[in-house]
Amino acid sequence: MNRWSRQTILAELGESGQQRLAESTVLCIGTGALGSPATMYLAAAGVGKLVIADPDLVESSNLQRQILHGESFIGRAKTVSARARLLDLNPQLVLDLHPQRFTPENAMELSLGCDVIVDGSDNFPTRFLTNDTAFFRRIPLIHGAIHRFEGQMTVFAPHLGGPCYRCLLPALPAPGTVPSCAEAGVIGALPGIVGSLQAMEALKCIAHMGRPAIGKLICYDALLSTFRSLTLRPDPDCKLCGGQPSIFDIANPETIEAPACEMNPLPVITARELHQRLNTPSDIILIDVREPEEHAQAAIPGSLLIPLGTLPSRLAEFSAVAPIVVHCKAGGRSAKAAQVLFAHGFTDVTNLTGGIDAWLAENLPTVP
Ligand SMILES: [Zn+2]
């Protein structure tokens, strides 16, 4: 009891609330930037069981913000690293670890018996999937998202009268219109704030403390040091939680889309290697998938401009066995382009690591 005494002394929690936490199970999607603080605070607060899905390995570029993991676990599965840290925080914690992506195939199984879902994912298909899973399970979804210096958090609980994620975002954004974290960047410490808000809301939902942030989007701007609270209302026409729903299954067009950031490792080439290959006789096709205004500012000599959105309509211009290198600004959109090409039977597709930013950083030539 001494372990929890600082919080059981609070009347809102008490020993009965602590007991509820001990008997609860939380499904945590990802142990990255948001999942790090969320899982650590849930474990430390005495949640009985965490079900964790994360397919990734620990990389050095994670450590600036993913504080669950450390230098000694680089190259190992994040679930292995998570187990070591979380069991050190609370040896009584029961862990159900899945070193795999959260998909429509495993979503209902992983969420079975869970009281709440904490979404620490970084892509839209997974967010739609956690939303739909929580909806069909009738459990709260604690949503969090971060971008550059801004974060947002809310609780989706249509079964309690609030909106769902689809009420806010009815469909997937068009490919290439939203940059990934790797492309846009995210400041350290920011996910600590948003992920901790998520852990707090999960504890509140489980122990029935206070009022969860249902119908309330908390927006944090780190540069301005401001928190704003926006009211969110259910959309009566929502395809999932509205009056005349058309989605009855967690496998649907939004959830089955492969997330660009979590697919199989793509063949990659560095800027320096690409420069060498372009300077030797080869039939390499270099495709710039950025927008025309970006291409006009600075382009790699010999590159062919095909904005990502128009790529599917121009595939007939190339042989399926031609050696193709794709690039964008920082590597995110071109990864998506490579995925499109592979999906259409192209066999020799390579992504320029770090995009034209990496090319410029090496002081390699550009036009104009
Ligand atoms: Zn909805």
Tab-separated table of C-alpha atoms and ligand atoms in Angstrom:
chain	number	residue	atom	x	y	z
A	1	MET	CA	0.000	0.000	0.000
A	2	ASN	CA	2.930	2.303	0.647
A	3	ARG	CA	3.725	2.259	-3.071
A	4	TRP	CA	0.416	3.937	-3.940
A	5	SER	CA	-0.060	5.976	-0.765
A	6	ARG	CA	0.519	9.364	-2.423
A	7	GLN	CA	-2.497	8.877	-4.646
A	8	THR	CA	-4.787	6.646	-2.542
A	9	ILE	CA	-4.817	9.491	-0.014
A	10	LEU	CA	-6.781	11.475	-2.631
A	11	ALA	CA	-10.494	11.060	-1.963
A	12	GLU	CA	-11.238	11.052	-5.725
A	13	LEU	CA	-9.188	7.874	-6.112
A	14	GLY	CA	-8.965	6.237	-2.695
A	15	GLU	CA	-8.272	2.564	-2.209
A	16	SER	CA	-11.309	1.549	-4.222
A	17	GLY	CA	-10.046	3.541	-7.218
A	18	GLN	CA	-6.612	2.017	-6.800
A	19	GLN	CA	-8.247	-1.402	-6.835
A	20	ARG	CA	-10.011	-0.497	-10.092
A	21	LEU	CA	-6.667	0.491	-11.615
A	22	ALA	CA	-5.133	-2.804	-10.479
A	23	GLU	CA	-7.951	-4.734	-12.128
A	24	SER	CA	-7.837	-2.764	-15.371
A	25	THR	CA	-6.286	-3.520	-18.751
A	26	VAL	CA	-5.147	-0.788	-21.135
A	27	LEU	CA	-4.374	-1.374	-24.807
A	28	CYS	CA	-1.444	0.852	-25.795
A	29	ILE	CA	-0.824	1.363	-29.497
A	30	GLY	CA	2.870	2.079	-29.849
A	31	THR	CA	5.645	2.812	-27.378
A	32	GLY	CA	7.074	5.714	-29.333
A	33	ALA	CA	6.894	9.404	-28.518
A	34	LEU	CA	3.403	9.365	-26.963
A	35	GLY	CA	3.447	5.739	-25.831
A	36	SER	CA	6.635	6.268	-23.825
A	37	PRO	CA	5.246	8.620	-21.176
A	38	ALA	CA	1.759	7.082	-21.386
A	39	THR	CA	2.871	3.506	-20.663
A	40	MET	CA	5.348	4.596	-17.996
A	41	TYR	CA	2.769	6.622	-16.059
A	42	LEU	CA	0.126	3.902	-16.412
A	43	ALA	CA	2.581	1.299	-15.114
A	44	ALA	CA	3.740	3.542	-12.296
A	45	ALA	CA	0.177	4.430	-11.274
A	46	GLY	CA	-0.711	0.771	-10.783
A	47	VAL	CA	-2.702	-0.223	-13.864
A	48	GLY	CA	-2.854	-4.021	-13.684
A	49	LYS	CA	-2.196	-4.991	-17.277
A	50	LEU	CA	-0.906	-3.334	-20.425
A	51	VAL	CA	-1.402	-4.854	-23.859
A	52	ILE	CA	1.200	-3.274	-26.132
A	53	ALA	CA	1.516	-3.472	-29.918
A	54	ASP	CA	4.641	-2.000	-31.500
A	55	PRO	CA	6.474	-3.458	-34.521
A	56	ASP	CA	9.445	-1.105	-34.392
A	57	LEU	CA	13.052	-1.429	-33.337
A	58	VAL	CA	14.737	1.193	-31.154
A	59	GLU	CA	16.731	3.647	-33.312
A	60	SER	CA	19.063	6.394	-32.159
A	61	SER	CA	16.825	9.024	-33.803
A	62	ASN	CA	13.997	7.942	-31.444
A	63	LEU	CA	15.815	8.803	-28.230
A	64	GLN	CA	15.316	12.585	-28.436
A	65	ARG	CA	11.648	12.041	-27.497
A	66	GLN	CA	10.929	8.360	-26.791
A	67	ILE	CA	12.097	8.251	-23.195
A	68	LEU	CA	10.907	4.711	-22.525
A	69	HIS	CA	13.907	3.530	-24.550
A	70	GLY	CA	17.621	4.094	-24.090
A	71	GLU	CA	20.951	3.768	-25.833
A	72	SER	CA	21.514	0.196	-24.613
A	73	PHE	CA	18.455	-1.052	-26.534
A	74	ILE	CA	19.272	0.406	-29.965
A	75	GLY	CA	18.563	-2.214	-32.621
A	76	ARG	CA	16.315	-4.293	-30.344
A	77	ALA	CA	12.525	-4.518	-30.405
A	78	LYS	CA	10.757	-1.679	-28.640
A	79	THR	CA	8.563	-4.250	-26.876
A	80	VAL	CA	11.702	-5.807	-25.333
A	81	SER	CA	12.964	-2.408	-24.236
A	82	ALA	CA	9.483	-1.522	-22.915
A	83	ARG	CA	9.308	-4.689	-20.837
A	84	ALA	CA	12.613	-3.950	-19.094
A	85	ARG	CA	11.657	-0.388	-18.147
A	86	LEU	CA	7.990	-0.977	-17.269
A	87	LEU	CA	8.669	-4.001	-15.065
A	88	ASP	CA	11.344	-2.011	-13.273
A	89	LEU	CA	8.723	0.670	-12.602
A	90	ASN	CA	6.182	-1.875	-11.383
A	91	PRO	CA	7.146	-5.565	-11.099
A	92	GLN	CA	3.496	-6.504	-10.471
A	93	LEU	CA	2.477	-5.198	-13.880
A	94	VAL	CA	1.200	-7.859	-16.286
A	95	LEU	CA	2.429	-7.276	-19.831
A	96	ASP	CA	1.007	-8.708	-23.039
A	97	LEU	CA	3.525	-7.686	-25.692
A	98	HIS	CA	2.981	-7.842	-29.438
A	99	PRO	CA	5.983	-6.845	-31.576
A	100	GLN	CA	3.675	-6.283	-34.524
A	101	ARG	CA	1.552	-3.600	-36.090
A	102	PHE	CA	-2.015	-3.058	-34.869
A	103	THR	CA	-4.062	-4.226	-37.872
A	104	PRO	CA	-7.689	-5.046	-38.709
A	105	GLU	CA	-6.646	-8.710	-38.414
A	106	ASN	CA	-5.499	-8.513	-34.770
A	107	ALA	CA	-7.438	-5.468	-33.479
A	108	MET	CA	-10.433	-7.276	-31.991
A	109	GLU	CA	-8.229	-9.933	-30.405
A	110	LEU	CA	-5.807	-7.441	-28.826
A	111	SER	CA	-8.615	-5.222	-27.529
A	112	LEU	CA	-10.548	-8.116	-25.967
A	113	GLY	CA	-11.028	-7.419	-22.248
A	114	CYS	CA	-9.451	-3.944	-22.429
A	115	ASP	CA	-11.016	-1.054	-20.524
A	116	VAL	CA	-9.548	1.745	-22.610
A	117	ILE	CA	-7.268	2.287	-25.620
A	118	VAL	CA	-4.392	4.764	-25.555
A	119	ASP	CA	-3.453	5.656	-29.118
A	120	GLY	CA	0.198	6.566	-29.507
A	121	SER	CA	0.268	5.891	-33.248
A	122	ASP	CA	1.689	8.335	-35.763
A	123	ASN	CA	-0.396	7.629	-38.849
A	124	PHE	CA	-3.967	7.978	-40.032
A	125	PRO	CA	-4.905	4.377	-40.909
A	126	THR	CA	-3.957	3.225	-37.394
A	127	ARG	CA	-5.894	6.132	-35.838
A	128	PHE	CA	-8.987	5.151	-37.808
A	129	LEU	CA	-8.467	1.566	-36.701
A	130	THR	CA	-8.108	2.408	-32.993
A	131	ASN	CA	-11.218	4.584	-33.355
A	132	ASP	CA	-13.310	1.865	-34.955
A	133	THR	CA	-12.030	-0.778	-32.525
A	134	ALA	CA	-12.915	1.383	-29.513
A	135	PHE	CA	-16.320	2.113	-31.041
A	136	PHE	CA	-17.239	-1.542	-31.573
A	137	ARG	CA	-15.818	-2.477	-28.139
A	138	ARG	CA	-17.695	0.453	-26.539
A	139	ILE	CA	-14.611	1.599	-24.631
A	140	PRO	CA	-13.002	5.070	-24.481
A	141	LEU	CA	-10.189	5.942	-26.895
A	142	ILE	CA	-7.573	8.361	-25.608
A	143	HIS	CA	-6.330	10.176	-28.696
A	144	GLY	CA	-3.079	12.106	-28.874
A	145	ALA	CA	-1.154	13.653	-31.746
A	146	ILE	CA	1.942	15.807	-32.077
A	147	HIS	CA	3.374	17.875	-34.888
A	148	ARG	CA	6.404	20.182	-34.735
A	149	PHE	CA	5.670	22.322	-31.630
A	150	GLU	CA	1.964	21.514	-31.260
A	151	GLY	CA	0.034	18.719	-29.666
A	152	GLN	CA	-3.567	17.698	-29.189
A	153	MET	CA	-5.412	15.278	-26.966
A	154	THR	CA	-9.016	14.227	-26.513
A	155	VAL	CA	-11.157	11.301	-25.390
A	156	PHE	CA	-13.404	9.716	-27.998
A	157	ALA	CA	-16.343	7.900	-26.414
A	158	PRO	CA	-19.453	7.804	-28.630
A	159	HIS	CA	-21.012	5.233	-26.262
A	160	LEU	CA	-20.978	7.992	-23.626
A	161	GLY	CA	-22.460	10.622	-25.937
A	162	GLY	CA	-19.244	12.128	-27.311
A	163	PRO	CA	-17.927	12.257	-30.865
A	164	CYS	CA	-15.570	9.750	-32.486
A	165	TYR	CA	-12.436	10.431	-34.541
A	166	ARG	CA	-14.429	10.092	-37.756
A	167	CYS	CA	-16.759	12.907	-36.652
A	168	LEU	CA	-13.644	15.123	-36.908
A	169	LEU	CA	-11.970	13.520	-39.877
A	170	PRO	CA	-14.442	11.659	-42.119
A	171	ALA	CA	-11.816	10.279	-44.532
A	172	LEU	CA	-8.088	9.705	-44.915
A	173	PRO	CA	-6.139	12.810	-45.977
A	174	ALA	CA	-4.824	12.550	-49.554
A	175	PRO	CA	-1.368	10.961	-49.772
A	176	GLY	CA	1.407	13.503	-49.465
A	177	THR	CA	-0.786	16.272	-48.034
A	178	VAL	CA	0.244	15.619	-44.439
A	179	PRO	CA	3.931	15.329	-43.626
A	180	SER	CA	5.090	12.573	-41.289
A	181	CYS	CA	7.046	13.281	-38.102
A	182	ALA	CA	10.253	12.410	-39.927
A	183	GLU	CA	9.442	15.024	-42.571
A	184	ALA	CA	8.019	17.793	-40.382
A	185	GLY	CA	9.992	17.191	-37.206
A	186	VAL	CA	8.848	17.194	-33.616
A	187	ILE	CA	10.422	18.884	-30.638
A	188	GLY	CA	11.557	16.814	-27.630
A	189	ALA	CA	9.522	17.143	-24.389
A	190	LEU	CA	6.335	17.914	-26.388
A	191	PRO	CA	5.249	14.238	-26.516
A	192	GLY	CA	5.990	14.039	-22.791
A	193	ILE	CA	3.248	16.587	-22.219
A	194	VAL	CA	0.679	15.094	-24.602
A	195	GLY	CA	1.422	11.465	-23.662
A	196	SER	CA	1.112	12.337	-19.967
A	197	LEU	CA	-2.270	13.980	-20.641
A	198	GLN	CA	-3.308	10.719	-22.295
A	199	ALA	CA	-2.196	8.670	-19.278
A	200	MET	CA	-4.103	11.043	-16.995
A	201	GLU	CA	-7.330	10.677	-18.984
A	202	ALA	CA	-6.937	6.882	-19.022
A	203	LEU	CA	-6.574	6.826	-15.227
A	204	LYS	CA	-9.651	9.074	-14.898
A	205	CYS	CA	-11.745	6.864	-17.190
A	206	ILE	CA	-10.751	3.692	-15.337
A	207	ALA	CA	-11.124	5.015	-11.786
A	208	HIS	CA	-14.148	7.252	-12.535
A	209	MET	CA	-12.372	10.410	-11.414
A	210	GLY	CA	-13.457	13.876	-12.524
A	211	ARG	CA	-14.734	14.513	-16.041
A	212	PRO	CA	-12.840	12.909	-18.930
A	213	ALA	CA	-12.074	15.141	-21.928
A	214	ILE	CA	-15.019	13.806	-23.928
A	215	GLY	CA	-16.075	16.297	-26.612
A	216	LYS	CA	-13.145	18.501	-25.718
A	217	LEU	CA	-9.996	18.847	-27.816
A	218	ILE	CA	-7.061	20.099	-25.765
A	219	CYS	CA	-4.559	21.908	-28.007
A	220	TYR	CA	-1.112	22.746	-26.696
A	221	ASP	CA	1.181	25.220	-28.425
A	222	ALA	CA	4.672	24.861	-27.011
A	223	LEU	CA	6.052	28.013	-28.690
A	224	LEU	CA	3.298	30.211	-27.245
A	225	SER	CA	2.923	28.247	-23.973
A	226	THR	CA	-0.842	28.055	-24.433
A	227	PHE	CA	-3.480	25.413	-23.877
A	228	ARG	CA	-6.772	25.857	-25.711
A	229	SER	CA	-9.868	23.733	-25.312
A	230	LEU	CA	-12.119	23.297	-28.347
A	231	THR	CA	-15.589	21.803	-28.118
A	232	LEU	CA	-16.164	18.805	-30.358
A	233	ARG	CA	-19.664	17.621	-31.157
A	234	PRO	CA	-20.768	14.290	-32.589
A	235	ASP	CA	-21.494	14.444	-36.307
A	236	PRO	CA	-25.045	13.118	-36.836
A	237	ASP	CA	-23.954	12.035	-40.341
A	238	CYS	CA	-20.847	10.197	-39.107
A	239	LYS	CA	-20.410	6.976	-41.093
A	240	LEU	CA	-19.532	5.114	-37.882
A	241	CYS	CA	-21.342	6.646	-34.909
A	242	GLY	CA	-24.053	8.670	-36.707
A	243	GLY	CA	-27.752	7.926	-37.061
A	244	GLN	CA	-27.406	6.042	-40.345
A	245	PRO	CA	-24.018	4.352	-40.165
A	246	SER	CA	-22.410	2.656	-43.160
A	247	ILE	CA	-19.396	1.141	-41.395
A	248	PHE	CA	-20.080	-2.130	-39.645
A	249	ASP	CA	-16.641	-3.709	-39.651
A	250	ILE	CA	-13.192	-2.663	-38.433
A	251	ALA	CA	-11.775	-3.702	-41.835
A	252	ASN	CA	-12.779	-0.800	-44.112
A	253	PRO	CA	-11.049	1.477	-46.646
A	254	GLU	CA	-9.590	3.795	-44.008
A	255	THR	CA	-8.223	1.088	-41.700
A	256	ILE	CA	-6.784	-1.354	-44.246
A	257	GLU	CA	-4.538	1.250	-45.902
A	258	ALA	CA	-0.889	0.476	-45.127
A	259	PRO	CA	0.664	3.289	-43.072
A	260	ALA	CA	3.531	4.823	-45.012
A	261	CYS	CA	5.746	4.992	-41.954
A	262	GLU	CA	5.363	1.382	-40.877
A	263	MET	CA	5.762	-0.696	-43.990
A	264	ASN	CA	8.528	-3.140	-44.766
A	265	PRO	CA	11.961	-1.541	-45.012
A	266	LEU	CA	12.318	0.106	-48.399
A	267	PRO	CA	15.491	-0.161	-50.421
A	268	VAL	CA	17.291	3.124	-49.803
A	269	ILE	CA	20.204	5.044	-51.260
A	270	THR	CA	22.149	7.906	-49.721
A	271	ALA	CA	22.601	11.240	-51.475
A	272	ARG	CA	26.314	10.574	-52.020
A	273	GLU	CA	25.656	7.091	-53.468
A	274	LEU	CA	22.971	8.494	-55.768
A	275	HIS	CA	25.326	11.225	-56.972
A	276	GLN	CA	27.913	8.560	-57.878
A	277	ARG	CA	25.336	6.400	-59.665
A	278	LEU	CA	24.057	9.368	-61.674
A	279	ASN	CA	27.630	10.188	-62.703
A	280	THR	CA	28.223	6.734	-64.169
A	281	PRO	CA	26.390	5.507	-67.282
A	282	SER	CA	23.096	4.024	-66.158
A	283	ASP	CA	19.462	3.966	-67.153
A	284	ILE	CA	18.310	5.083	-63.725
A	285	ILE	CA	15.059	7.051	-63.627
A	286	LEU	CA	15.049	9.672	-60.878
A	287	ILE	CA	11.541	10.804	-59.937
A	288	ASP	CA	10.912	13.896	-57.824
A	289	VAL	CA	7.476	13.447	-56.210
A	290	ARG	CA	7.306	16.929	-54.684
A	291	GLU	CA	5.057	19.735	-55.903
A	292	PRO	CA	6.045	21.928	-58.917
A	293	GLU	CA	6.881	24.973	-56.755
A	294	GLU	CA	9.283	22.901	-54.644
A	295	HIS	CA	10.881	21.422	-57.789
A	296	ALA	CA	11.314	24.915	-59.242
A	297	GLN	CA	13.269	26.109	-56.218
A	298	ALA	CA	15.923	23.402	-56.304
A	299	ALA	CA	15.978	20.086	-58.114
A	300	ILE	CA	18.465	17.276	-58.601
A	301	PRO	CA	19.810	17.479	-62.194
A	302	GLY	CA	18.060	14.989	-64.456
A	303	SER	CA	15.153	14.409	-62.121
A	304	LEU	CA	11.656	14.027	-63.501
A	305	LEU	CA	8.887	15.894	-61.687
A	306	ILE	CA	5.852	13.734	-60.933
A	307	PRO	CA	3.982	15.035	-57.872
A	308	LEU	CA	2.891	12.175	-55.618
A	309	GLY	CA	-0.810	12.764	-56.282
A	310	THR	CA	-0.351	12.358	-60.061
A	311	LEU	CA	1.939	9.325	-59.892
A	312	PRO	CA	-0.789	6.661	-60.215
A	313	SER	CA	-1.898	8.164	-63.559
A	314	ARG	CA	1.632	8.155	-65.023
A	315	LEU	CA	2.822	4.626	-64.302
A	316	ALA	CA	2.463	3.557	-67.952
A	317	GLU	CA	5.420	5.819	-68.836
A	318	PHE	CA	7.882	3.395	-67.240
A	319	SER	CA	8.940	-0.205	-67.572
A	320	ALA	CA	8.152	-2.264	-64.487
A	321	VAL	CA	11.766	-3.448	-64.320
A	322	ALA	CA	13.387	-0.031	-64.842
A	323	PRO	CA	15.693	1.068	-62.019
A	324	ILE	CA	13.760	3.887	-60.347
A	325	VAL	CA	14.910	6.172	-57.558
A	326	VAL	CA	12.254	8.337	-55.890
A	327	HIS	CA	12.846	11.397	-53.775
A	328	CYS	CA	10.939	14.223	-52.091
A	329	LYS	CA	11.968	16.845	-49.530
A	330	ALA	CA	12.899	14.558	-46.661
A	331	GLY	CA	11.948	11.011	-47.646
A	332	GLY	CA	8.367	10.615	-46.403
A	333	ARG	CA	6.330	11.295	-49.530
A	334	SER	CA	8.801	9.367	-51.678
A	335	ALA	CA	8.402	6.345	-49.369
A	336	LYS	CA	4.704	6.535	-50.144
A	337	ALA	CA	5.521	6.826	-53.866
A	338	ALA	CA	7.730	3.747	-53.648
A	339	GLN	CA	4.842	1.934	-52.013
A	340	VAL	CA	2.566	2.921	-54.926
A	341	LEU	CA	5.158	1.684	-57.432
A	342	PHE	CA	5.699	-1.635	-55.630
A	343	ALA	CA	1.930	-2.099	-55.409
A	344	HIS	CA	1.764	-1.762	-59.216
A	345	GLY	CA	4.402	-4.387	-59.874
A	346	PHE	CA	7.527	-2.236	-60.175
A	347	THR	CA	10.452	-4.278	-58.907
A	348	ASP	CA	13.488	-1.983	-58.723
A	349	VAL	CA	12.477	1.035	-56.650
A	350	THR	CA	14.808	2.818	-54.252
A	351	ASN	CA	14.120	5.753	-51.933
A	352	LEU	CA	16.598	8.603	-51.492
A	353	THR	CA	17.236	8.741	-47.728
A	354	GLY	CA	16.586	12.200	-46.337
A	355	GLY	CA	15.318	13.484	-49.714
A	356	ILE	CA	16.728	16.570	-51.378
A	357	ASP	CA	17.484	17.991	-47.918
A	358	ALA	CA	20.188	15.317	-47.554
A	359	TRP	CA	21.433	16.081	-51.092
A	360	LEU	CA	21.718	19.781	-50.225
A	361	ALA	CA	23.411	18.978	-46.921
A	362	GLU	CA	26.134	17.178	-48.910
A	363	ASN	CA	26.567	20.303	-51.103
A	364	LEU	CA	25.715	18.295	-54.223
A	365	PRO	CA	24.709	20.214	-57.363
A	366	THR	CA	21.121	21.307	-58.034
A	367	VAL	CA	19.213	23.162	-60.739
A	368	PRO	CA	18.290	25.898	-61.364
B	1	ZN	ZN	-18.345	9.595	-35.272
